[in-house]
Structures are given as C-alpha cells and as structure tokens.
Amino acid sequence: MERKPVVLILTSSEERGGAAENLAEAIRADGAYNVVILDEKRYGVKVPFERLRPALFAADRRRLLRSGAASAGRLLKKRKGRPRGRNRRVANAVKRYAPEYVLTVTPYAQAAFVEAKRRAGFEVPSVHTVLAFVLPEEDYPAYAADVYLVENTEVRDSLVARGIPAKHVVICGLPFDAPRVTPIEAEEGKQELGLPRTPIVFVNADGRDAVEIAGLVADQGDIVNMVCFAEDVKLLAALRTNAERSDPGRNAVILTRRDMFGEYLLMSDIVITRYDPSVIYKCFKAGKPVIAFGRNAEEAANLEYLAERRLIMRAASDIDVVALIYKFMQTDVSSEYVENGLARAEMFSSSNTANYLAAYAGGKNA
C-alpha cells in the first residue's frame, strides 16, 4: 500500500482555539495527506522540571523573535556544523516524516522552524498562518515563510510592505469554524441546556477581569443571565462566591470543562471575551454579537481594527461592559453587528484552506 504524503504542523503553547487540530482535521478530510502535529514539548527546549517550562519557553521565544530582526534572506543563510538541541529535534522531525511542507500556526513555531532550516540546511518549504486581524509590529522569522495564510487584505498589504511578494499571501480567514445559529435554534438549545429564555451573556475572561465582569453582569438581576468559563480553581471559587452573593436564586452557570465551552457559547445571546481571535471569529460564524477587551498594545490594535469596522464593541474598562450589553439588547444594534460578522466570515472555512494547501502542494511538486 502506497504511503500518503505527510504534512507536518508545528505549534506551541501560545496557540489559541485549537488552530493546529482544526487545520489537521480539514487536511485529513481531504484524504490526500496524513498529518503530524508537534508542539514545543516535542521539539522545543528541554526542561529538567515541568514547572520550569513556561519560563524557559518564554525566554526561548524572546530570543527567537529577537533574532528575527534580520531580513528573511539573511535568516536563511546556512551555517556549517551539526544542529543542536531544538534545531536538531526540528531537523530530525523533518527527516523522519519527510513532509510535503511544514505548516506553522504560532510565531514561535515558525521561528524555530526557520532557525533549524538555516542551521541544518534542509529545503522543505513552510506555510505560516497569521492568527490575528492586524500584523504584529515586531519583526520575527515568520517573514521567512514561503506562503502566508491571513485573515484580511490589510494583513496581506502589511506583509507586502515588508517585502513579501503578494502572490505568496493568501486571504483565507481564520481556521476557526462554528455553525450559524438561528434564533429558533438558540431557543431550543437553551431549553436543552436548562437555560432561561431571558438573554444569556457568555463571559470568557480570566483573573480579576473575570470576577469584576461577572459581578457587574450579576448585578443586573433578572434582566440577563450569565454563563462563565473557568478552568483555574481559584477563579472558579471567586466566580461562584460572586454569583451567590449577588443573587443566590438567579441562573449563573459556571463552566469548568473545555468541551462544554463551544456548546454554551453558541446558545448565548451576547459574548464578552478577552481578546482571543478564535472566540471572536467563531462568534462571527455563529452570528453572536461580541464585546471584547484587551491588555496590551497588540491586542488593542486588533480590537481597534475590529471596532472601526463595527464587527465588535470594544470595552475600554470593565465598567463599560454593562452599557455595551444594553446597547446589544437593542435588536437593531445587535443585528447590524451580527450581519457584519456573518458577512466577514461566510466565504471562509478550514476546508477551503485545506483545498488551497492541497493545490499548493500539488503545484509545488508539478
């Protein structure tokens, strides 16, 4: 039996929304390729103790991205000598799986691939997915990829301004899919989940923001009900205490299982989220109005881009959330944002991206 060609996907712990697995599933469904996914635990810096992994990963990421200040051409110059450590592990993965191309879904993964390629001298091409609505300001080795998958024309234009040929940039949305949920389907879904008919606000936040926002939503009484997601034990306890103190009898659902996140998200009426491109894009697909907030300059740039196009409402502070909820409870306002989001994402899907990648690999081998 003839062995299918392989696509190697490199990811890392900074990935959000299961982008690597979403793309892998779509590529496998096409039937022409096998897919192998490796995260930095398999190819990255080795750590003596698991508790040290986040700090060592962060340090290695900073070093790799700083090295990307050089031009793409300079980065790809080969060095003599055997690659070591992470470079050797990436090179060994390429040698073992002999992929048609390497698909990277985080800046760290692309940076690690570029450095290993430069040091080991292999010739496998790479495809890099930019999982953002605005191209990051920092220079990093992602700009040494052969093909770029981006969400919009503005990111494409930013790459072209940095010297990337336009023909190497493909606008294909983001690899996060969700079904369109009609109002009738939402009502039926609420009934199945035991949620009330009054508006449901889904809160996706962490730390102090989650506690503050959940408290503000709970203070609205019976006007809205709430679903919060919390994996952290301390956050879970704080959210439960907050909800019970506000009104023990009201319906506040605190989710602790990641596999229930999507189901409750789709049945909610309004979504409040920290900047997370996967959650925001799924809301576009599903037809959910979004209130979003961010913490740093890069997140602010993405949120400003989306807010200017009336795709989301941006909360500058926690207290802003309440006023924005009431704005979205006006049918005409909510409808405008929902329609904008649906129009933004309707032409894109992970399967379409997989079809492009199959054509790219076929053309590369022609």
Coordinates of N, CA and C in Angstrom, one line a residue, residues 90-304:
V90 N 13.9 19.6 15.5 CA 13.1 20.0 14.4 C 13.7 19.3 13.1
A91 N 15.0 19.4 12.9 CA 15.6 18.7 11.7 C 15.3 17.2 11.7
N92 N 15.4 16.6 12.9 CA 15.1 15.1 12.9 C 13.6 14.9 12.6
A93 N 12.7 15.7 13.0 CA 11.3 15.6 12.7 C 11.1 15.7 11.2
V94 N 11.7 16.7 10.6 CA 11.6 16.8 9.1 C 12.2 15.6 8.4
K95 N 13.3 15.1 8.9 CA 13.9 13.9 8.3 C 13.1 12.7 8.4
R96 N 12.5 12.5 9.6 CA 11.7 11.4 9.9 C 10.4 11.3 9.1
Y97 N 9.7 12.5 9.0 CA 8.3 12.5 8.4 C 8.4 12.9 6.9
A98 N 9.5 13.5 6.5 CA 9.7 13.9 5.1 C 8.4 14.6 4.6
P99 N 8.0 15.7 5.2 CA 6.7 16.3 4.9 C 6.8 17.0 3.5
E100 N 5.6 17.2 2.9 CA 5.5 18.0 1.7 C 5.8 19.4 2.0
Y101 N 5.3 19.9 3.1 CA 5.6 21.2 3.6 C 5.3 21.2 5.1
V102 N 5.8 22.2 5.8 CA 5.6 22.4 7.2 C 4.7 23.6 7.4
L103 N 3.6 23.3 8.2 CA 2.6 24.4 8.5 C 2.8 24.8 9.9
T104 N 3.0 26.1 10.1 CA 3.2 26.7 11.5 C 2.1 27.6 11.8
V105 N 1.6 27.5 13.1 CA 0.5 28.2 13.5 C 0.8 29.2 14.6
T106 N 2.0 29.4 15.0 CA 2.4 30.4 16.0 C 3.7 31.0 15.6
P107 N 4.0 32.2 16.0 CA 5.3 32.8 15.7 C 6.5 32.0 16.2
Y108 N 6.4 31.5 17.4 CA 7.4 30.6 17.9 C 7.7 29.4 17.1
A109 N 6.7 28.7 16.6 CA 6.8 27.6 15.8 C 7.5 27.9 14.5
Q110 N 7.1 29.0 13.9 CA 7.8 29.4 12.6 C 9.2 29.8 12.8
A111 N 9.5 30.5 13.9 CA 10.8 31.0 14.2 C 11.7 29.8 14.5
A112 N 11.2 28.8 15.2 CA 12.0 27.6 15.5 C 12.3 26.8 14.2
F113 N 11.3 26.7 13.3 CA 11.5 26.1 12.0 C 12.5 26.8 11.2
V114 N 12.4 28.1 11.1 CA 13.4 28.9 10.3 C 14.8 28.7 10.7
E115 N 15.0 28.8 12.1 CA 16.3 28.6 12.6 C 16.9 27.2 12.3
A116 N 16.1 26.2 12.5 CA 16.5 24.8 12.3 C 16.8 24.6 10.8
K117 N 16.0 25.2 9.9 CA 16.2 25.1 8.5 C 17.5 25.8 8.1
R118 N 17.8 26.9 8.7 CA 19.1 27.6 8.4 C 20.3 26.8 8.9
R119 N 20.2 26.3 10.0 CA 21.3 25.6 10.6 C 21.5 24.2 10.0
A120 N 20.4 23.5 9.7 CA 20.5 22.1 9.2 C 20.6 22.0 7.7
G121 N 20.1 23.1 7.0 CA 20.2 23.1 5.5 C 19.2 22.3 4.8
F122 N 18.1 21.9 5.4 CA 17.1 21.2 4.6 C 16.3 22.2 3.8
E123 N 15.5 21.7 2.8 CA 14.9 22.6 1.8 C 13.3 22.5 1.8
V124 N 12.8 21.9 2.9 CA 11.3 21.8 3.0 C 10.7 23.2 3.1
P125 N 9.7 23.5 2.3 CA 9.0 24.8 2.4 C 8.1 24.9 3.6
S126 N 7.8 26.2 4.0 CA 6.9 26.4 5.1 C 5.7 27.3 4.8
V127 N 4.6 27.0 5.4 CA 3.4 27.8 5.3 C 3.1 28.3 6.7
H128 N 2.9 29.7 6.8 CA 2.7 30.2 8.2 C 1.3 30.9 8.2
T129 N 0.6 30.6 9.2 CA -0.8 31.1 9.5 C -0.7 32.3 10.4
V130 N -1.1 33.5 10.0 CA -1.1 34.6 10.9 C -2.5 34.7 11.6
L131 N -2.5 34.3 12.9 CA -3.7 34.2 13.6 C -4.1 35.5 14.3
A132 N -4.3 36.5 13.5 CA -4.6 37.9 14.0 C -5.3 38.7 12.9
F133 N -5.9 39.8 13.3 CA -6.6 40.6 12.4 C -5.7 41.8 11.9
V134 N -4.6 42.0 12.7 CA -3.6 43.0 12.4 C -2.2 42.4 12.5
L135 N -1.3 42.6 11.6 CA 0.0 42.0 11.6 C 0.8 42.6 12.8
P136 N 1.4 41.8 13.6 CA 2.2 42.3 14.7 C 3.3 43.2 14.3
E137 N 3.6 44.2 15.1 CA 4.6 45.2 14.8 C 6.0 44.6 14.8
E138 N 6.2 43.6 15.7 CA 7.6 43.1 15.8 C 8.0 42.3 14.6
D139 N 9.3 42.4 14.3 CA 9.8 41.6 13.2 C 10.2 40.2 13.8
Y140 N 9.8 39.2 13.1 CA 10.2 37.8 13.5 C 10.3 36.9 12.3
P141 N 10.9 35.8 12.5 CA 11.2 34.9 11.3 C 10.0 34.3 10.6
A142 N 8.8 34.7 11.1 CA 7.7 34.2 10.3 C 7.7 34.9 8.9
Y143 N 8.4 36.0 8.8 CA 8.5 36.6 7.5 C 9.5 35.9 6.5
A144 N 10.0 34.8 6.9 CA 10.8 34.0 6.1 C 10.1 32.7 5.6
A145 N 8.8 32.7 5.7 CA 8.0 31.6 5.2 C 7.8 31.7 3.7
D146 N 7.4 30.6 3.1 CA 7.2 30.5 1.7 C 5.8 31.0 1.3
V147 N 4.8 30.7 2.2 CA 3.4 31.1 1.9 C 2.8 31.6 3.3
Y148 N 1.9 32.6 3.2 CA 1.3 33.1 4.4 C -0.2 33.0 4.2
L149 N -0.9 32.5 5.2 CA -2.4 32.4 5.3 C -2.8 33.5 6.2
V150 N -3.6 34.5 5.7 CA -4.0 35.6 6.5 C -5.5 35.8 6.5
E151 N -6.0 36.7 7.4 CA -7.4 36.9 7.6 C -8.0 37.9 6.6
N152 N -7.2 38.9 6.3 CA -7.7 40.1 5.6 C -6.7 40.7 4.7
T153 N -7.2 41.7 3.9 CA -6.3 42.4 2.9 C -5.3 43.3 3.6
E154 N -5.7 43.8 4.8 CA -4.8 44.7 5.5 C -3.5 44.0 6.0
V155 N -3.7 42.7 6.5 CA -2.5 41.9 6.8 C -1.7 41.6 5.6
R156 N -2.4 41.3 4.5 CA -1.6 41.0 3.3 C -0.8 42.2 2.9
D157 N -1.4 43.4 2.9 CA -0.7 44.6 2.5 C 0.4 44.9 3.4
S158 N 0.3 44.6 4.7 CA 1.4 44.8 5.6 C 2.6 43.9 5.3
L159 N 2.3 42.7 5.0 CA 3.3 41.7 4.6 C 4.0 42.2 3.3
V160 N 3.2 42.6 2.3 CA 3.8 43.1 1.1 C 4.7 44.3 1.3
A161 N 4.3 45.2 2.2 CA 5.1 46.3 2.6 C 6.4 45.9 3.2
R162 N 6.5 44.7 3.8 CA 7.7 44.2 4.4 C 8.5 43.4 3.4
G163 N 8.1 43.4 2.2 CA 8.9 42.7 1.1 C 8.4 41.4 0.7
I164 N 7.3 40.9 1.2 CA 6.8 39.6 0.8 C 6.0 39.7 -0.5
P165 N 6.3 38.9 -1.5 CA 5.5 39.0 -2.8 C 4.0 38.7 -2.6
A166 N 3.2 39.5 -3.2 CA 1.7 39.4 -2.9 C 1.2 38.0 -3.3
K167 N 1.8 37.4 -4.3 CA 1.4 36.0 -4.7 C 1.6 35.0 -3.7
H168 N 2.5 35.3 -2.7 CA 2.8 34.3 -1.6 C 1.9 34.5 -0.4
V169 N 0.9 35.4 -0.5 CA 0.0 35.7 0.6 C -1.4 35.4 0.2
V170 N -2.1 34.5 1.0 CA -3.4 34.0 0.7 C -4.4 34.5 1.7
I171 N -5.5 35.2 1.3 CA -6.5 35.6 2.2 C -7.5 34.4 2.4
C172 N -7.6 33.9 3.6 CA -8.5 32.7 3.7 C -9.2 32.7 5.1
G173 N -9.3 33.9 5.7 CA -10.0 33.9 7.0 C -9.1 33.3 8.1
L174 N -9.7 32.9 9.2 CA -9.0 32.2 10.3 C -9.6 30.8 10.4
P175 N -8.7 29.8 10.8 CA -9.2 28.4 10.8 C -10.0 28.0 12.0
F176 N -11.1 28.8 12.2 CA -12.0 28.5 13.3 C -13.4 28.5 12.8
D177 N -14.0 27.3 12.9 CA -15.4 27.2 12.3 C -16.4 27.1 13.4
A178 N -17.6 27.5 13.1 CA -18.7 27.3 14.0 C -20.0 27.4 13.2
P179 N -21.0 26.7 13.5 CA -22.3 26.7 12.8 C -23.1 28.0 13.0
R180 N -23.8 28.4 12.0 CA -24.7 29.6 12.1 C -25.9 29.1 13.0
V181 N -26.1 29.9 14.0 CA -27.2 29.5 14.9 C -28.4 30.5 14.8
T182 N -29.5 30.0 14.3 CA -30.7 30.9 14.2 C -31.3 31.2 15.5
P183 N -32.1 32.2 15.7 CA -32.8 32.5 16.9 C -33.6 31.3 17.4
I184 N -34.3 30.6 16.5 CA -35.1 29.4 16.9 C -34.2 28.3 17.4
E185 N -33.1 28.1 16.8 CA -32.2 27.0 17.2 C -31.6 27.4 18.6
A186 N -31.3 28.7 18.8 CA -30.8 29.2 20.1 C -31.8 28.9 21.2
E187 N -33.1 29.2 20.9 CA -34.1 29.0 22.0 C -34.2 27.5 22.3
E188 N -34.2 26.7 21.3 CA -34.2 25.2 21.5 C -33.0 24.7 22.3
G189 N -31.8 25.3 21.9 CA -30.6 24.9 22.6 C -30.6 25.3 24.1
K190 N -31.2 26.5 24.4 CA -31.3 27.0 25.7 C -32.1 26.0 26.6
Q191 N -33.2 25.6 26.0 CA -34.1 24.7 26.7 C -33.4 23.3 27.0
E192 N -32.6 22.8 26.0 CA -31.9 21.6 26.3 C -30.9 21.7 27.4
L193 N -30.2 22.9 27.4 CA -29.2 23.1 28.4 C -29.8 23.6 29.8
G194 N -31.1 23.8 29.8 CA -31.7 24.2 31.1 C -31.4 25.7 31.4
L195 N -31.2 26.5 30.3 CA -31.0 27.9 30.5 C -32.4 28.7 30.3
P196 N -32.5 29.8 31.0 CA -33.8 30.6 30.9 C -33.9 31.3 29.5
R197 N -35.1 31.7 29.3 CA -35.4 32.4 28.0 C -34.8 33.8 28.0
T198 N -34.6 34.4 29.1 CA -34.0 35.8 29.1 C -32.6 35.8 28.5
P199 N -32.1 36.9 28.1 CA -30.8 37.0 27.4 C -29.7 36.3 28.2
I200 N -28.9 35.6 27.5 CA -27.7 34.9 28.2 C -26.5 35.6 27.7
V201 N -25.7 36.0 28.7 CA -24.4 36.7 28.5 C -23.3 35.7 28.8
F202 N -22.5 35.4 27.8 CA -21.3 34.4 28.0 C -20.1 35.2 28.3
V203 N -19.4 34.9 29.4 CA -18.2 35.7 29.8 C -17.0 34.8 29.7
N204 N -16.1 35.2 28.8 CA -14.8 34.5 28.6 C -13.7 35.4 29.0
A205 N -13.3 35.3 30.3 CA -12.2 36.2 30.8 C -11.4 35.4 31.9
D206 N -10.4 36.0 32.4 CA -9.7 35.3 33.5 C -9.2 36.3 34.5
G207 N -8.8 35.8 35.7 CA -8.2 36.7 36.7 C -9.2 37.7 37.2
R208 N -8.7 38.9 37.6 CA -9.6 39.9 38.1 C -10.6 40.4 37.2
D209 N -10.3 40.4 35.9 CA -11.3 40.8 34.9 C -12.6 39.9 34.9
A210 N -12.3 38.6 35.0 CA -13.5 37.7 35.1 C -14.4 37.9 36.3
V211 N -13.7 38.1 37.4 CA -14.5 38.3 38.7 C -15.3 39.7 38.6
E212 N -14.6 40.7 38.1 CA -15.3 42.0 38.0 C -16.4 42.0 37.0
I213 N -16.2 41.5 35.9 CA -17.2 41.5 34.8 C -18.4 40.6 35.2
A214 N -18.1 39.4 35.8 CA -19.2 38.5 36.2 C -20.0 39.2 37.3
G215 N -19.4 40.0 38.2 CA -20.1 40.7 39.2 C -21.0 41.8 38.6
L216 N -20.5 42.5 37.7 CA -21.3 43.5 37.0 C -22.5 43.0 36.3
V217 N -22.3 41.8 35.6 CA -23.4 41.2 34.9 C -24.4 40.6 35.9
A218 N -23.9 40.0 37.0 CA -24.8 39.5 38.0 C -25.7 40.6 38.7
D219 N -25.1 41.8 38.8 CA -25.8 42.9 39.4 C -27.0 43.4 38.6
Q220 N -27.1 42.9 37.4 CA -28.3 43.4 36.5 C -29.5 42.6 36.9
G221 N -29.4 41.7 37.8 CA -30.6 41.0 38.3 C -31.2 40.0 37.2
D222 N -32.5 40.0 37.1 CA -33.2 39.1 36.2 C -33.2 39.5 34.7
I223 N -32.6 40.7 34.5 CA -32.7 41.2 33.1 C -31.8 40.4 32.2
V224 N -30.7 39.9 32.7 CA -29.8 39.0 31.9 C -29.4 37.9 32.8
N225 N -29.0 36.7 32.2 CA -28.4 35.6 32.9 C -27.0 35.4 32.4
M226 N -26.2 34.6 33.0 CA -24.8 34.5 32.7 C -24.3 33.1 32.7
V227 N -23.3 32.9 31.7 CA -22.5 31.7 31.7 C -21.1 32.2 31.7
C228 N -20.3 31.6 32.6 CA -18.9 31.9 32.8 C -18.0 30.7 32.6
F229 N -16.8 30.8 32.0 CA -15.9 29.7 31.9 C -14.7 29.9 32.8
A230 N -14.4 28.9 33.5 CA -13.2 29.0 34.4 C -12.6 27.6 34.6
E231 N -11.3 27.5 34.2 CA -10.5 26.3 34.5 C -9.7 26.4 35.8
D232 N -9.3 27.6 36.1 CA -8.5 27.8 37.3 C -9.4 27.6 38.6
V233 N -8.8 26.9 39.6 CA -9.6 26.6 40.8 C -9.9 27.8 41.6
K234 N -8.9 28.7 41.7 CA -9.2 29.9 42.5 C -10.2 30.8 41.8
L235 N -10.1 30.9 40.5 CA -11.1 31.7 39.7 C -12.5 31.1 39.9
L236 N -12.5 29.8 39.8 CA -13.8 29.2 39.9 C -14.5 29.5 41.2
A237 N -13.7 29.4 42.3 CA -14.3 29.7 43.6 C -14.7 31.2 43.7
A238 N -13.9 32.1 43.2 CA -14.3 33.5 43.3 C -15.6 33.8 42.5
L239 N -15.7 33.2 41.3 CA -16.9 33.4 40.5 C -18.1 32.8 41.2
R240 N -18.0 31.7 41.8 CA -19.2 31.1 42.5 C -19.6 32.0 43.7
T241 N -18.6 32.4 44.4 CA -18.9 33.3 45.6 C -19.6 34.6 45.1
N242 N -19.1 35.1 44.0 CA -19.6 36.4 43.5 C -21.1 36.2 43.1
A243 N -21.3 35.1 42.3 CA -22.7 34.9 41.8 C -23.7 34.6 42.9
E244 N -23.2 33.9 43.9 CA -24.1 33.5 45.0 C -24.4 34.8 45.9
R245 N -23.4 35.6 46.1 CA -23.6 36.8 46.9 C -24.6 37.8 46.2
S246 N -24.5 37.9 44.9 CA -25.3 38.8 44.2 C -26.8 38.4 44.2
D247 N -27.0 37.1 44.0 CA -28.4 36.7 44.0 C -28.4 35.1 43.9
P248 N -28.5 34.5 45.0 CA -28.5 33.0 45.1 C -29.5 32.3 44.2
G249 N -30.6 32.9 43.9 CA -31.6 32.3 43.1 C -31.5 32.4 41.6
R250 N -30.6 33.3 41.2 CA -30.6 33.5 39.7 C -29.8 32.4 39.0
N251 N -29.9 32.4 37.7 CA -29.3 31.3 36.9 C -27.9 31.8 36.4
A252 N -26.9 31.4 37.1 CA -25.5 31.7 36.7 C -24.8 30.3 36.6
V253 N -24.4 30.0 35.3 CA -23.7 28.7 35.1 C -22.2 29.0 35.0
I254 N -21.5 28.2 35.8 CA -20.0 28.3 35.8 C -19.5 27.1 35.2
L255 N -18.9 27.2 34.0 CA -18.4 26.0 33.2 C -16.9 25.8 33.7
T256 N -16.6 24.5 33.8 CA -15.2 24.1 34.2 C -14.6 23.2 33.1
R257 N -15.4 22.7 32.2 CA -15.0 21.8 31.2 C -14.8 22.4 29.8
R258 N -13.6 22.3 29.3 CA -13.4 23.0 28.0 C -14.3 22.4 26.9
D259 N -14.7 21.1 27.0 CA -15.5 20.6 25.9 C -16.9 21.1 25.9
M260 N -17.3 21.8 27.0 CA -18.7 22.4 27.0 C -18.6 23.9 26.6
F261 N -17.5 24.4 26.4 CA -17.3 25.8 26.1 C -18.1 26.2 24.8
G262 N -17.9 25.5 23.7 CA -18.5 25.8 22.4 C -20.0 25.7 22.5
E263 N -20.5 24.7 23.1 CA -21.9 24.4 23.2 C -22.7 25.6 23.8
Y264 N -22.2 26.1 25.0 CA -22.8 27.2 25.7 C -22.6 28.5 25.0
L265 N -21.4 28.6 24.3 CA -21.1 29.9 23.6 C -22.2 30.0 22.5
L266 N -22.5 29.0 21.7 CA -23.4 29.0 20.6 C -24.8 29.3 21.1
M267 N -25.2 29.0 22.3 CA -26.6 29.2 22.8 C -26.7 30.5 23.5
S268 N -25.6 31.3 23.6 CA -25.7 32.6 24.3 C -26.2 33.7 23.3
D269 N -26.6 34.8 23.9 CA -27.1 35.9 23.1 C -26.1 37.0 22.9
I270 N -25.2 37.2 23.9 CA -24.1 38.2 23.8 C -22.9 37.5 24.4
V271 N -21.7 37.8 23.7 CA -20.4 37.2 24.2 C -19.5 38.3 24.6
I272 N -19.0 38.2 25.9 CA -18.0 39.1 26.4 C -16.7 38.3 26.5
T273 N -15.6 38.8 25.8 CA -14.4 38.0 25.8 C -13.2 38.9 25.9
R274 N -12.1 38.4 26.5 CA -10.8 39.0 26.4 C -10.4 38.8 24.9
Y275 N -9.4 39.5 24.4 CA -9.0 39.3 23.0 C -8.6 37.9 22.8
D276 N -9.3 37.2 22.0 CA -9.0 35.9 21.6 C -9.5 35.7 20.1
P277 N -8.7 35.7 19.1 CA -9.2 35.6 17.7 C -10.0 34.4 17.4
S278 N -9.8 33.3 18.1 CA -10.6 32.1 17.9 C -12.0 32.3 18.3
V279 N -12.2 32.8 19.5 CA -13.5 33.1 20.1 C -14.3 34.1 19.2
I280 N -13.6 35.2 18.9 CA -14.2 36.3 18.1 C -14.6 35.8 16.8
Y281 N -13.8 35.0 16.1 CA -14.1 34.5 14.7 C -15.2 33.5 14.8
K282 N -15.3 32.7 15.8 CA -16.4 31.7 15.9 C -17.7 32.5 16.1
C283 N -17.6 33.6 16.9 CA -18.9 34.4 17.1 C -19.3 35.0 15.7
F284 N -18.4 35.4 14.9 CA -18.7 35.9 13.6 C -19.5 34.8 12.8
K285 N -19.0 33.6 12.8 CA -19.6 32.5 12.1 C -21.0 32.1 12.7
A286 N -21.1 32.2 14.0 CA -22.3 31.7 14.6 C -23.4 32.8 14.7
G287 N -23.0 34.0 14.4 CA -24.0 35.1 14.5 C -24.2 35.6 15.9
K288 N -23.1 35.8 16.6 CA -23.2 36.3 18.0 C -22.5 37.7 18.1
P289 N -23.2 38.7 18.7 CA -22.6 40.0 19.0 C -21.5 39.9 20.0
V290 N -20.4 40.6 19.9 CA -19.2 40.4 20.7 C -18.8 41.8 21.4
I291 N -18.6 41.7 22.7 CA -17.9 42.8 23.4 C -16.6 42.2 23.8
A292 N -15.5 43.0 23.5 CA -14.1 42.4 23.7 C -13.3 43.5 24.4
F293 N -12.3 43.0 25.1 CA -11.3 43.9 25.8 C -9.9 43.3 25.7
G294 N -8.9 44.1 25.8 CA -7.5 43.6 25.7 C -6.6 44.3 26.7
R295 N -5.4 43.7 26.8 CA -4.5 44.2 27.9 C -3.2 44.8 27.4
N296 N -2.8 44.6 26.2 CA -1.6 45.2 25.7 C -1.8 45.9 24.3
A297 N -0.7 46.4 23.8 CA -0.8 47.2 22.6 C -1.2 46.4 21.4
E298 N -0.7 45.2 21.3 CA -1.0 44.3 20.2 C -2.5 44.0 20.2
E299 N -3.0 43.6 21.4 CA -4.5 43.3 21.5 C -5.3 44.5 21.2
A300 N -4.9 45.7 21.7 CA -5.6 46.9 21.5 C -5.7 47.2 20.0
A301 N -4.6 47.0 19.2 CA -4.6 47.3 17.8 C -5.6 46.4 17.1
N302 N -5.7 45.1 17.5 CA -6.6 44.2 16.8 C -8.0 44.6 17.2
L303 N -8.3 45.0 18.4 CA -9.6 45.4 18.8 C -10.1 46.7 18.2
E304 N -9.1 47.6 18.0 CA -9.5 48.8 17.4 C -9.8 48.6 15.9

